[in-house]
XYZ file of C-alpha atoms in Angstrom:
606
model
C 4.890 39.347 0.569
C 2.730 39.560 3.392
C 0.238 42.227 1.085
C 0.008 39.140 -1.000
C -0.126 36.420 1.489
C -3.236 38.330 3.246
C -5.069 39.137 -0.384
C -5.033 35.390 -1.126
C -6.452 34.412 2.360
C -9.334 37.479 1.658
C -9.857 35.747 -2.121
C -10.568 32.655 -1.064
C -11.753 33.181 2.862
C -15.970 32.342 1.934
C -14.773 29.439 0.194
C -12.468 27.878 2.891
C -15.077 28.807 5.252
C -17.868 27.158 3.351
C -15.691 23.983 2.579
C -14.561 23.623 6.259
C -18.696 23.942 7.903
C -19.547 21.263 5.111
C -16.802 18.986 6.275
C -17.493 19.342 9.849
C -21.236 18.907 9.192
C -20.166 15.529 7.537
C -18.197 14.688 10.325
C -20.586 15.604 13.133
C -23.048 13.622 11.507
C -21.665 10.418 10.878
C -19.748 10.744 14.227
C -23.155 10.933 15.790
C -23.887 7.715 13.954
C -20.532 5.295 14.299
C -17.188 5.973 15.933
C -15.235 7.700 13.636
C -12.085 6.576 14.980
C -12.438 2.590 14.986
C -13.630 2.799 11.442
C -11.744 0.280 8.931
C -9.297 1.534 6.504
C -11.609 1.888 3.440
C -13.533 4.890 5.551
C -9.783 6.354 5.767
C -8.640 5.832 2.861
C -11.715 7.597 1.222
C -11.741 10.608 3.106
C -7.887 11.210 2.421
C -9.406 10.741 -1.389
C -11.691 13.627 -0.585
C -8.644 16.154 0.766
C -6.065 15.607 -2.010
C -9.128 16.090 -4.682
C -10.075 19.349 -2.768
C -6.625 20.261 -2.267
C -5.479 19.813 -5.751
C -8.548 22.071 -7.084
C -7.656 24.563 -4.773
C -4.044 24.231 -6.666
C -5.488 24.116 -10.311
C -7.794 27.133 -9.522
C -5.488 29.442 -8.052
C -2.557 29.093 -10.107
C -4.503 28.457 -13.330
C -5.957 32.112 -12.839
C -2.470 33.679 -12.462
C -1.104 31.612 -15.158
C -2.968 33.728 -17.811
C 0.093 35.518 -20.026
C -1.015 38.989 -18.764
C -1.273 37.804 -14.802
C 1.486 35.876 -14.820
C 3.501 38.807 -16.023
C 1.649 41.138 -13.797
C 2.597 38.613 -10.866
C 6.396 38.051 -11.013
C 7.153 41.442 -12.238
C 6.296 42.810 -8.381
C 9.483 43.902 -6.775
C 9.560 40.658 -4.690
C 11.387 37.514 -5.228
C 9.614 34.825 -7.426
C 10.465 32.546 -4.705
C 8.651 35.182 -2.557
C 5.773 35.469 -4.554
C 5.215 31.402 -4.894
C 5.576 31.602 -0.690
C 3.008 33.921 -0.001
C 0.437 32.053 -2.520
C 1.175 28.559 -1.209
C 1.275 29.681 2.120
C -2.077 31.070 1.852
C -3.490 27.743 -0.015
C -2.089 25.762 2.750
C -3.484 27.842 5.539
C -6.491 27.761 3.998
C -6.775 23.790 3.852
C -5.655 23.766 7.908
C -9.485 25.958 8.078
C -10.960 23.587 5.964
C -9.575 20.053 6.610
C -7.622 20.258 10.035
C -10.135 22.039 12.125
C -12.786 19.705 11.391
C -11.526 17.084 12.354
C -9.391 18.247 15.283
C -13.428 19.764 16.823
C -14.279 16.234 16.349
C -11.994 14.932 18.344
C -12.266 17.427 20.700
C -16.373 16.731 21.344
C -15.223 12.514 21.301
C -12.811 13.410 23.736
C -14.800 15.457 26.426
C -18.337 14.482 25.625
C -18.344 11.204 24.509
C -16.619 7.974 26.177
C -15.161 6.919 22.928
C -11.611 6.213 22.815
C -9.212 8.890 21.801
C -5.356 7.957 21.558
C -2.347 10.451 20.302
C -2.590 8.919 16.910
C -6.175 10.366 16.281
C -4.790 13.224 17.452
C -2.294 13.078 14.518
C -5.508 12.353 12.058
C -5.966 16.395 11.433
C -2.187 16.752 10.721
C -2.243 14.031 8.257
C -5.696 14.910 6.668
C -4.013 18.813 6.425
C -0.596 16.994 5.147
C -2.459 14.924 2.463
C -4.580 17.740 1.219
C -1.428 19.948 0.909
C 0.538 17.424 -0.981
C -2.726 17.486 -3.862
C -2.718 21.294 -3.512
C 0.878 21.506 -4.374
C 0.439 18.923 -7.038
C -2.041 21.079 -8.635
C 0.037 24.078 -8.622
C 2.561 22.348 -10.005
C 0.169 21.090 -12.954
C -0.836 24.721 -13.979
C 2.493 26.306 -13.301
C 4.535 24.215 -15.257
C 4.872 22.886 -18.496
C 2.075 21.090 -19.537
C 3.582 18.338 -21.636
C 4.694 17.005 -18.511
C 3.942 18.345 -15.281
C 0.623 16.014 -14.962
C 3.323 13.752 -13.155
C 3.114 15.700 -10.076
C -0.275 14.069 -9.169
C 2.014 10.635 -8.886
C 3.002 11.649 -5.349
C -0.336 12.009 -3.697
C -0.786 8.331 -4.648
C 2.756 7.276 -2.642
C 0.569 7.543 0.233
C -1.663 4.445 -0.671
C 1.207 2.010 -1.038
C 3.536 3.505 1.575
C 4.686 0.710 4.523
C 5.384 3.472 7.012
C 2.992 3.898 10.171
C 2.477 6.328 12.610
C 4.348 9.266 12.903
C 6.860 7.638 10.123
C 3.801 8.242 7.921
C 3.758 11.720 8.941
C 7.368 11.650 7.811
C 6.892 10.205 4.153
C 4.240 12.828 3.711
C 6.389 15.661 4.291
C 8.882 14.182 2.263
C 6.591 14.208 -0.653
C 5.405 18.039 -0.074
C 9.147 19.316 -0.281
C 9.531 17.630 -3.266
C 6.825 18.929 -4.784
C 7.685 22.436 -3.394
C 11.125 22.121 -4.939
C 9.753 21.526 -8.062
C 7.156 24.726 -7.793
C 10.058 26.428 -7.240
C 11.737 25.552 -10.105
C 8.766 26.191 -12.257
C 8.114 29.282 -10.651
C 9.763 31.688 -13.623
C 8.899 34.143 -15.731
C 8.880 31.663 -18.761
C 8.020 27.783 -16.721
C 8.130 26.023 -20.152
C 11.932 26.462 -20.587
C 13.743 23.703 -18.733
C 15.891 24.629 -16.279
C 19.740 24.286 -16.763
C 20.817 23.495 -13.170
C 21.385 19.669 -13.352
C 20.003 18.940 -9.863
C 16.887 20.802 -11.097
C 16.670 18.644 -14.370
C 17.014 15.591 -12.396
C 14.178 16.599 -9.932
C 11.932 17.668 -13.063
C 12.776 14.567 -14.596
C 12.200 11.650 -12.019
C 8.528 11.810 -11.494
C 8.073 12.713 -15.374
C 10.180 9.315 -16.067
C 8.385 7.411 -13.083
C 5.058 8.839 -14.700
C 6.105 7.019 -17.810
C 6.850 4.173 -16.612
C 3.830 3.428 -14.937
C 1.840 4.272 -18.059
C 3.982 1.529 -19.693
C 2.993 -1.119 -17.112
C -0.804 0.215 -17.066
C -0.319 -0.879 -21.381
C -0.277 -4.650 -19.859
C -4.035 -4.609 -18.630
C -4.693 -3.590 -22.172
C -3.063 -7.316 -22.831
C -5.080 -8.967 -20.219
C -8.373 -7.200 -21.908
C -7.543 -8.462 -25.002
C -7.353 -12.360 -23.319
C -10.587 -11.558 -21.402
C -12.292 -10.724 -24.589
C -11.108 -13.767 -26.746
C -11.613 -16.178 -23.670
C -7.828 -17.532 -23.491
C -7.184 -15.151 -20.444
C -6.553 -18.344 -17.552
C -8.744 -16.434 -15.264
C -11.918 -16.533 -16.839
C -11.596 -19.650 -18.939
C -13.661 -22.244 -17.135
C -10.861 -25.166 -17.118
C -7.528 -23.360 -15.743
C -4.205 -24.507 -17.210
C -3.133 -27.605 -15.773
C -0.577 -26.880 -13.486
C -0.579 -23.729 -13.184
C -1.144 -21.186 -10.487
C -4.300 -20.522 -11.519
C -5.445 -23.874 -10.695
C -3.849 -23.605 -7.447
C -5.396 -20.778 -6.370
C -8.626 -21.647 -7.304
C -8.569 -25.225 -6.191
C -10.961 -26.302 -3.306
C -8.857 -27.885 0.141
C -9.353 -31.496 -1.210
C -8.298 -30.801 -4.878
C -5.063 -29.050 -3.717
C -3.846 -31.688 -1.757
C -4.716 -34.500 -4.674
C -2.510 -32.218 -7.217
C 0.303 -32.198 -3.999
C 0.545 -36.292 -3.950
C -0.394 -36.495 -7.590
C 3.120 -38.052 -8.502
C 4.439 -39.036 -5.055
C 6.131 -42.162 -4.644
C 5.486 -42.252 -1.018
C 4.373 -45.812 -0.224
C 1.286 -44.117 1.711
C 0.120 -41.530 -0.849
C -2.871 -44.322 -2.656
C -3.779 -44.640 1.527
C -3.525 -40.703 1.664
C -6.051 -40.370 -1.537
C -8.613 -42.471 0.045
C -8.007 -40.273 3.215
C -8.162 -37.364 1.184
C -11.524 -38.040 -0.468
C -13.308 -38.994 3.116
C -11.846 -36.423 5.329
C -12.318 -32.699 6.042
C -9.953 -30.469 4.986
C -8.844 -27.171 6.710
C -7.661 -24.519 4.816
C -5.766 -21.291 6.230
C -4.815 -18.224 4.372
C -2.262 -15.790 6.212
C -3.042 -12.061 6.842
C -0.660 -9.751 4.770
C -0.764 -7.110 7.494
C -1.450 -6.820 11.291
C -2.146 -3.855 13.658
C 1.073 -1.515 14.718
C 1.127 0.601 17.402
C -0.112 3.957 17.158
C -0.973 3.943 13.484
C -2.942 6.476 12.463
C -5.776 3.946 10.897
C -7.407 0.494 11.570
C -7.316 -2.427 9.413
C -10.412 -3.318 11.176
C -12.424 -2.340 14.412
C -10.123 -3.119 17.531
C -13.603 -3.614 19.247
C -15.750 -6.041 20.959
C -19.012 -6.301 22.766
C -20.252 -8.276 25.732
C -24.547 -8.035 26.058
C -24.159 -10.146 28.969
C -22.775 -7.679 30.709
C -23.752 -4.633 29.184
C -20.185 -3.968 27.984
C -18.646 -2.746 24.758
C -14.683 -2.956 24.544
C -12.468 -0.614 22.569
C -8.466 -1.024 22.201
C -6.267 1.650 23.586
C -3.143 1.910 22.077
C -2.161 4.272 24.593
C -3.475 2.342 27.204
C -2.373 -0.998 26.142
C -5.554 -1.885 27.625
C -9.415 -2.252 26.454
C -11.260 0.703 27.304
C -15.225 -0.013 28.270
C -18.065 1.423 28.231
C -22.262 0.500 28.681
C -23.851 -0.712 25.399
C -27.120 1.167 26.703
C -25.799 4.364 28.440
C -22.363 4.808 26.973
C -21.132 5.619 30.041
C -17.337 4.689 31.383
C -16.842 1.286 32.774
C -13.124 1.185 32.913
C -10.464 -1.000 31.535
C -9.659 -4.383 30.758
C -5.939 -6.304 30.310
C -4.726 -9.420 30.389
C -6.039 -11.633 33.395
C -6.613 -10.960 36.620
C -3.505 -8.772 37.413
C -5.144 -6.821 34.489
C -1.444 -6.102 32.346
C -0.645 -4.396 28.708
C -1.396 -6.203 25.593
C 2.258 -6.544 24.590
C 0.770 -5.274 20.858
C -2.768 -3.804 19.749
C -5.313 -6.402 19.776
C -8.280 -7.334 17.304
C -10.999 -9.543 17.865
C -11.154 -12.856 15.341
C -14.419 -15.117 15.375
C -16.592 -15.317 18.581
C -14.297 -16.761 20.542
C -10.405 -15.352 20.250
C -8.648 -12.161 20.213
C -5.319 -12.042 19.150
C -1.951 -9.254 18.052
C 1.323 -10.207 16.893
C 2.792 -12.544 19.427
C -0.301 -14.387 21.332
C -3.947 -15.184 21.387
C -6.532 -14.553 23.899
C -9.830 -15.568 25.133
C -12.244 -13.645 26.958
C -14.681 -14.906 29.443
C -17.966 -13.233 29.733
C -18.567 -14.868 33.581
C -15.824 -13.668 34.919
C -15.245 -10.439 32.418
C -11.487 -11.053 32.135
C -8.992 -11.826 29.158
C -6.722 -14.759 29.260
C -3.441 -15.417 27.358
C -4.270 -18.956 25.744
C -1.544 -18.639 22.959
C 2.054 -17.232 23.595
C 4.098 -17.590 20.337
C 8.272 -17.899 20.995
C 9.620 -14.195 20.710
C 10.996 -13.257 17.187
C 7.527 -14.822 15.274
C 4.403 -12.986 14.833
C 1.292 -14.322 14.037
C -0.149 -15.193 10.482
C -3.181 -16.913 10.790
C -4.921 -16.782 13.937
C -6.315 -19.718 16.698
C -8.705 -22.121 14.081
C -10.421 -25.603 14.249
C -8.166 -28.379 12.829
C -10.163 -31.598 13.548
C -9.371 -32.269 17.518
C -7.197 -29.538 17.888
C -6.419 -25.778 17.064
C -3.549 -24.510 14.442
C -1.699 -21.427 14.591
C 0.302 -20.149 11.684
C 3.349 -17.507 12.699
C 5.722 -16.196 10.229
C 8.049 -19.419 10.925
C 6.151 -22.747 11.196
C 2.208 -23.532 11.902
C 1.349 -24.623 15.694
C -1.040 -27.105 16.798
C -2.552 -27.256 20.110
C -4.723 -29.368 22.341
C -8.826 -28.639 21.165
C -9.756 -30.489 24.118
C -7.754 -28.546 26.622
C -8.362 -24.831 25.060
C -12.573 -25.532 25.307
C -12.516 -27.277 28.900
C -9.936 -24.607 30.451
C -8.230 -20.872 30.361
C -5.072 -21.903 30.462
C -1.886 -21.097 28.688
C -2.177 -23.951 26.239
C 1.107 -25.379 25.145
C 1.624 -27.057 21.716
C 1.020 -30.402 20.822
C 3.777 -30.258 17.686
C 5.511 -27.222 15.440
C 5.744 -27.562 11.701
C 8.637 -25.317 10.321
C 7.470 -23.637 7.436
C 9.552 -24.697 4.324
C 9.208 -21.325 2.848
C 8.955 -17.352 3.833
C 4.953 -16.794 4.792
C 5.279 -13.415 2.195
C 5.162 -15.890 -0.682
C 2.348 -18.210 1.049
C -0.799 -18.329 -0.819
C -2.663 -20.869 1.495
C -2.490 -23.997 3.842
C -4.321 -26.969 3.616
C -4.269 -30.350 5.831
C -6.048 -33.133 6.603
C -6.029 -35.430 10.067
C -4.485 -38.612 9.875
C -5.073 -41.143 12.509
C -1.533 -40.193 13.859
C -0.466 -36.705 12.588
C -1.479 -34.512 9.829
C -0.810 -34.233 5.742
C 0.192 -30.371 5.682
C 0.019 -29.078 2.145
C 2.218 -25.313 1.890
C 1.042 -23.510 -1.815
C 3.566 -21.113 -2.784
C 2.095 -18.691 -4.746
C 1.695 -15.151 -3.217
C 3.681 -12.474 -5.723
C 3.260 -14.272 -9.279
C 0.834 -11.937 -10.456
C 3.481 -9.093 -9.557
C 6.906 -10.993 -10.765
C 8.124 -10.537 -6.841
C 7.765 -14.387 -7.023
C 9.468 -16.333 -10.202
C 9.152 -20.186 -8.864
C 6.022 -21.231 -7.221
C 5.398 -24.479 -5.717
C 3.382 -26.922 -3.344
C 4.969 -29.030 -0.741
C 3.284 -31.796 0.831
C 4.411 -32.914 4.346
C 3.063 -35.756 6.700
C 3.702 -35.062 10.180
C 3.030 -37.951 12.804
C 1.996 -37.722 16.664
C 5.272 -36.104 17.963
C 5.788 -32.859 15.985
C 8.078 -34.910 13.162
C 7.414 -33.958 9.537
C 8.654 -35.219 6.566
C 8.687 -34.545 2.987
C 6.609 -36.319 0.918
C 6.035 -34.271 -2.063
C 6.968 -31.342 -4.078
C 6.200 -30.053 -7.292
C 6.777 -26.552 -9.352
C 3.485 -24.713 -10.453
C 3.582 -23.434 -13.830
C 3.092 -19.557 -14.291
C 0.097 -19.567 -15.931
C 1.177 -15.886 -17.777
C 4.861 -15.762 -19.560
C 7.253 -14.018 -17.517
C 7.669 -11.041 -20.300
C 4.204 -9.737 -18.803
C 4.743 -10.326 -14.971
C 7.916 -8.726 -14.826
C 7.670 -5.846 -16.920
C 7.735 -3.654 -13.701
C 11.854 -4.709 -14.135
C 12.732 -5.172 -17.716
C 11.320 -2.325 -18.638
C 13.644 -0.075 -16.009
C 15.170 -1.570 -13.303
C 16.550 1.343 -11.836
C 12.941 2.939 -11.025
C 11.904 -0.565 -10.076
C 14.216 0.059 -7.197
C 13.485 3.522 -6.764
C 9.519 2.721 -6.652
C 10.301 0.239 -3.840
C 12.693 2.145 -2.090
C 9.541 5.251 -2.017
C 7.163 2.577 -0.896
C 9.861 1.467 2.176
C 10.731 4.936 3.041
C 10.939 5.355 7.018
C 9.289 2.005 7.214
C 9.886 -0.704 9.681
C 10.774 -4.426 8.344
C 7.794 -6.376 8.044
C 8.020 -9.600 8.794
C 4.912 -10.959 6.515
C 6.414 -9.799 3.336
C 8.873 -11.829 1.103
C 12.175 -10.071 -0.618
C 11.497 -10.301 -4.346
C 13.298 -13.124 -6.100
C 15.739 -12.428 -8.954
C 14.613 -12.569 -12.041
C 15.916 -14.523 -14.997
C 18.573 -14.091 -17.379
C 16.171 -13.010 -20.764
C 14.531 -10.961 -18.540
C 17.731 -9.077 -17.733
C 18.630 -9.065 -21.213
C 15.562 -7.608 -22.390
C 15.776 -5.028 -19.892
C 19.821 -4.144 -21.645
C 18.064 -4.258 -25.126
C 15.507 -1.656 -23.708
C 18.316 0.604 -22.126
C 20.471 0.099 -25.753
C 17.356 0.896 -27.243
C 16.804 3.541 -24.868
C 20.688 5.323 -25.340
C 20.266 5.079 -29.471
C 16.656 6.828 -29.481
C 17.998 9.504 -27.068
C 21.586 9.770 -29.306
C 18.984 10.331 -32.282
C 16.465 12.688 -30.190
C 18.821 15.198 -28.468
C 20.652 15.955 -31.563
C 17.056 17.447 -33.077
C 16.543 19.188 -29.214
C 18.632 22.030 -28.180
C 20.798 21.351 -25.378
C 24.569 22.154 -24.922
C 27.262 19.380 -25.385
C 27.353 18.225 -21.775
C 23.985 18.392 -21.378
C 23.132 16.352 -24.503
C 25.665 13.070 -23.365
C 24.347 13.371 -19.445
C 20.887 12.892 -20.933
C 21.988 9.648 -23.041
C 23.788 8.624 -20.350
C 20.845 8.984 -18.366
C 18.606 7.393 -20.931
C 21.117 3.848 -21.272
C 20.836 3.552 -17.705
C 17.601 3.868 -16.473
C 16.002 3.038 -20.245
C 12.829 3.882 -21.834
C 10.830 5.869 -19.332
C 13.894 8.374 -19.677
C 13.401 8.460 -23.162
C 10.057 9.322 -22.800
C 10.737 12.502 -20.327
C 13.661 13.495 -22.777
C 10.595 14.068 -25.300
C 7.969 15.392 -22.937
C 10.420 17.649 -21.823
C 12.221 19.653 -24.481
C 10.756 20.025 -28.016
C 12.076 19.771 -31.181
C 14.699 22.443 -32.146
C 12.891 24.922 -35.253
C 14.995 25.157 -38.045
C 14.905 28.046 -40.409
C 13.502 27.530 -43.905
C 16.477 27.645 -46.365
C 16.171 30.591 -48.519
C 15.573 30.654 -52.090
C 18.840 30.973 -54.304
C 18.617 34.517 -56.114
C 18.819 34.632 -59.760
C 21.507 35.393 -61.396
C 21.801 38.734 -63.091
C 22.029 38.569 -66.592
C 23.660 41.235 -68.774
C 20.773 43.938 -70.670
């Protein structure tokens, strides 16, 4: 094994060595140019790109030369252990991708460390592991491409793409990529025969081999849908890019301008006030908010945007610590160490990593600050009440300033936050009548005593996690007291048999899909549970399982599999439905029948 384990690392050494010098040239260079570790998360996201495509060559390239008939033979018939044998190549690959992907990246945080004042935390530390993690997952996706059967094993490239839709942060990130390369090890294992194209007959194996076959399938059913929405694009009924949207729809909501919105709100009120409101409506400036759908988390390994700041004043450019809990600074001119900045003049943690919004605010999950360049300290202007987290940050509404948390929308004093530094307090709170993960935007106007709020409904149509959008209108007066004065459903604009084919077409990896995207992930307060679907919806979904158990009662008696076997697979099939139809074809083939053999004449007397 070890024989083995060092040939690989010889085979491939010049290329690992090649591919590591051109990433650390990349790296060098553009860390000369920006700071590589307050980039936003597109930079991250297409670097990871880069390591699972590199990774998952190195997969296809190795294995696919030993999985020639002759080498493969010539491979497992060593007196070792498959298991052995598929250790000492993967172990190789992935030592090879710690040369190439880790090192690079760990030397350049080494020179940002000690030669630069940049700010270096323990989660860029982490960036090499997960850079090493991600390109391992794509190596082992590839090997499990060539090794195994090739009707189906494509399916292994589905877990490199978990990582793009995973909630987890941090170290729990670490976590769900681990998870993902011992699944995929398991199932090089189990491919790692003499003969991979014959299934396995261990049902735990089966199972394994089958789930990202069927989740494969089912997300090349729901990709069929955008061939749907082509078709509407190209005869110009799609309500997207028709130049009148349906009336009523979310569509129209979505695209309406601040002053349309609330006109479709009051259209039908029977508030005595509403013909007063329209006039009110049609002179008056309208504010519009739309909440974030993610804020910064301590010590995640990326950014959604810079956590930075500068002051030319004062020669001073701020970067967040999330170690610290503090700004680090630093000269715009000479880059040299300044020292660090908190929260006023007793200089104290940021209770949560802190971005900067606008040219005047900064703000994190549970206040808003302001800094001030005279006396180059940050003040706490906002303090939300503990258990909300902010949504929209500090923003212009006529004389004052709204806030948005995940609960109800804030107003405070404009006058007092520009003549002062103070902790402002609010002027009135607005519950919010629905959860903010649902929210698509807020729109008011000032009233000479109050506000007309306007809450649109619509976030999660487009994905069936929301089934009944709407738009409620509220007037709220001088002291903080709202009342309803409209409310009306919005229409989904596309029929519910094409938003929520992620369910009827199998529930069961619905919930497995969602339960891989949650894995070791904290609750998130911005995001909405999904909301039941309706009754046809669930019955189409038991006609597709029906459908589902008849096609596999049909299928499996034309496959060879044993008694047992057969039933646990149209079990299988009824419950989960078609995507486990699919993998019962991909993965066995039809059983060959003999040719019947002529009937032999009959001898007839001389």
């Amino acid at each position: 094994m070890i024989d083995l384990f060092k040939c690989e690392l010889l085979r491939f050494r010049w290329w690992a060595l090649a591919a590591g010098i051109i990433n650390l040239a990349v790296l060098g260079f553009l860390s000369r140019m920006v700071d590589l570790a307050q980039q936003p998360l597109v930079v991250y996201q297409v670097f990871a790109a880069v390591y699972a495509v590199a990774g998952a060559a190195l997969g296809l390239y190795q294995m696919g030369a030993y999985r020639k008939p002759n080498q493969w033979l010539n491979l497992l018939h060593r007196p070792l252990h498959p298991l052995r044998i598929a250790g000492a190549l993967t172990g190789a690959g992935a030592l090879l991708l710690l040369v190439a992907v880790a090192l690079p990246i760990a030397l350049i945080a080494t020179y940002q460390e000690t030669m630069t004042a940049r700010v270096v935390d323990l989660r860029h530390w982490m960036l090499p592991i997960a850079a090493w993690l991600i390109a391992v997952t794509g190596y082992l996706a590839g090997a499990y491409a060539m090794v195994g059967n090739r009707r189906y094993s494509f399916a292994a490239f589905l877990l490199p793409n978990l990582f793009m839709y995973a909630q987890a942060s941090g170290v729990a990130m670490l976590a769900v990529q681990c998870a993902a390369i011992a699944f995929l090890a398991v199932l090089l294992a189990i491919a790692f025969k003499p003969d991979p194209a014959v299934p396995s007959r261990n049902p735990l194996a089966v199972l394994a081999v089958a789930l990202p076959v069927q989740v494969g399938a089912y997300f090349l059913m729901w990709m069929l849908g955008f061939g749907i929405e082509l078709f509407w694009t190209v005869s110009g009924t799609h309500p997207l890019n028709s130049l009148e949207p349906p009336k009523g729809g979310h569509v129209e909501a979505d695209r309406a301008e601040g002053r349309d919105i609330l006109l479709l709100g009051i259209e039908n009120s029977r508030d005595p006030e509403a013909a007063l409101w329209r006039e009110q409506i049609a002179l008056s400036d309208v504010y519009t908010q739309y909440p974030m759908r993610n804020l910064p988390v301590r010590n995640s390994l990326t950014n959604l945007s810079p956590l930075e700041l500068g002051d030319s004043e004062n020669n001073l450019w701020m970067v967040f610590s999330h170690d610290r809990a503090r700004f680090v600074t630093r000269g715009l001119r000479d880059q040299r160490a300044r020292g660090e900045l908190g929260v006023g003049a007793a200089q104290a943690e940021f209770p949560a990593p802190t971005m900067p919004v606008g040219a005047v605010y900064l703000f994190n999950a549970h206040a808003a600050y302001q800094y001030d360049s005279e006396q180059n300290l940050m003040f706490e202007r906002i303090r939300l009440p503990k258990g909300e987290v902010m949504t929209v940050p500090p923003e212009p509404a006529g004389d004052n300033i709204v806030v948005l948390s995940n609960r109800a929308a804030y107003f405070y004093p404009g006058r007092e936050a520009m003549s002062g530094l103070d902790l402002l307090q609010p002027l009135m709170r607005v519950p919010m009548p629905g959860p903010v993960g649902n929210l698509s935007r807020m729109d008011m106007i000032e009233l000479l005593d109050g506000y007309l709020v306007s809450f649109t409904y619509t976030w999660g149509v487009w994905s069936g996690d929301l089934q009944h959008p709407y738009q409620m209108v509220l007037q709220v007066d001088g002291k903080g007291h709202a009342r309803e004065v409209a409310r009306r459903a919005i229409r989904n604009d596309l029929p519910a048999v094409y938003t929520d084919r992620n369910t009827w077409l199998s529930p069961v990896l619905r919930a497995i899909c969602l339960g891989a995207q949650g894995l070791f992930a904290a609750d998130d307060p911005l995001t909405a549970k999904p909301q039941p679907v309706s009754q046809r919806i669930l019955a189409l979904a038991a006609v597709c399982c029906l459908l589902a158990l008849l096609g596999a009662i049909w299928l499996s008696a034309r496959q060879q599999h044993s008694p047992r076997g057969r039933w646990a697979w149209v079990l299988l099939c009824g419950v989960v439905g078609l995507p486990a139809l699919a993998s019962l074809w991909l993965m066995y083939r039809r059983r060959e029948t003999l040719p019947m053999a002529a009937p032999s004449a009959l001898p007839v007397a001389a």
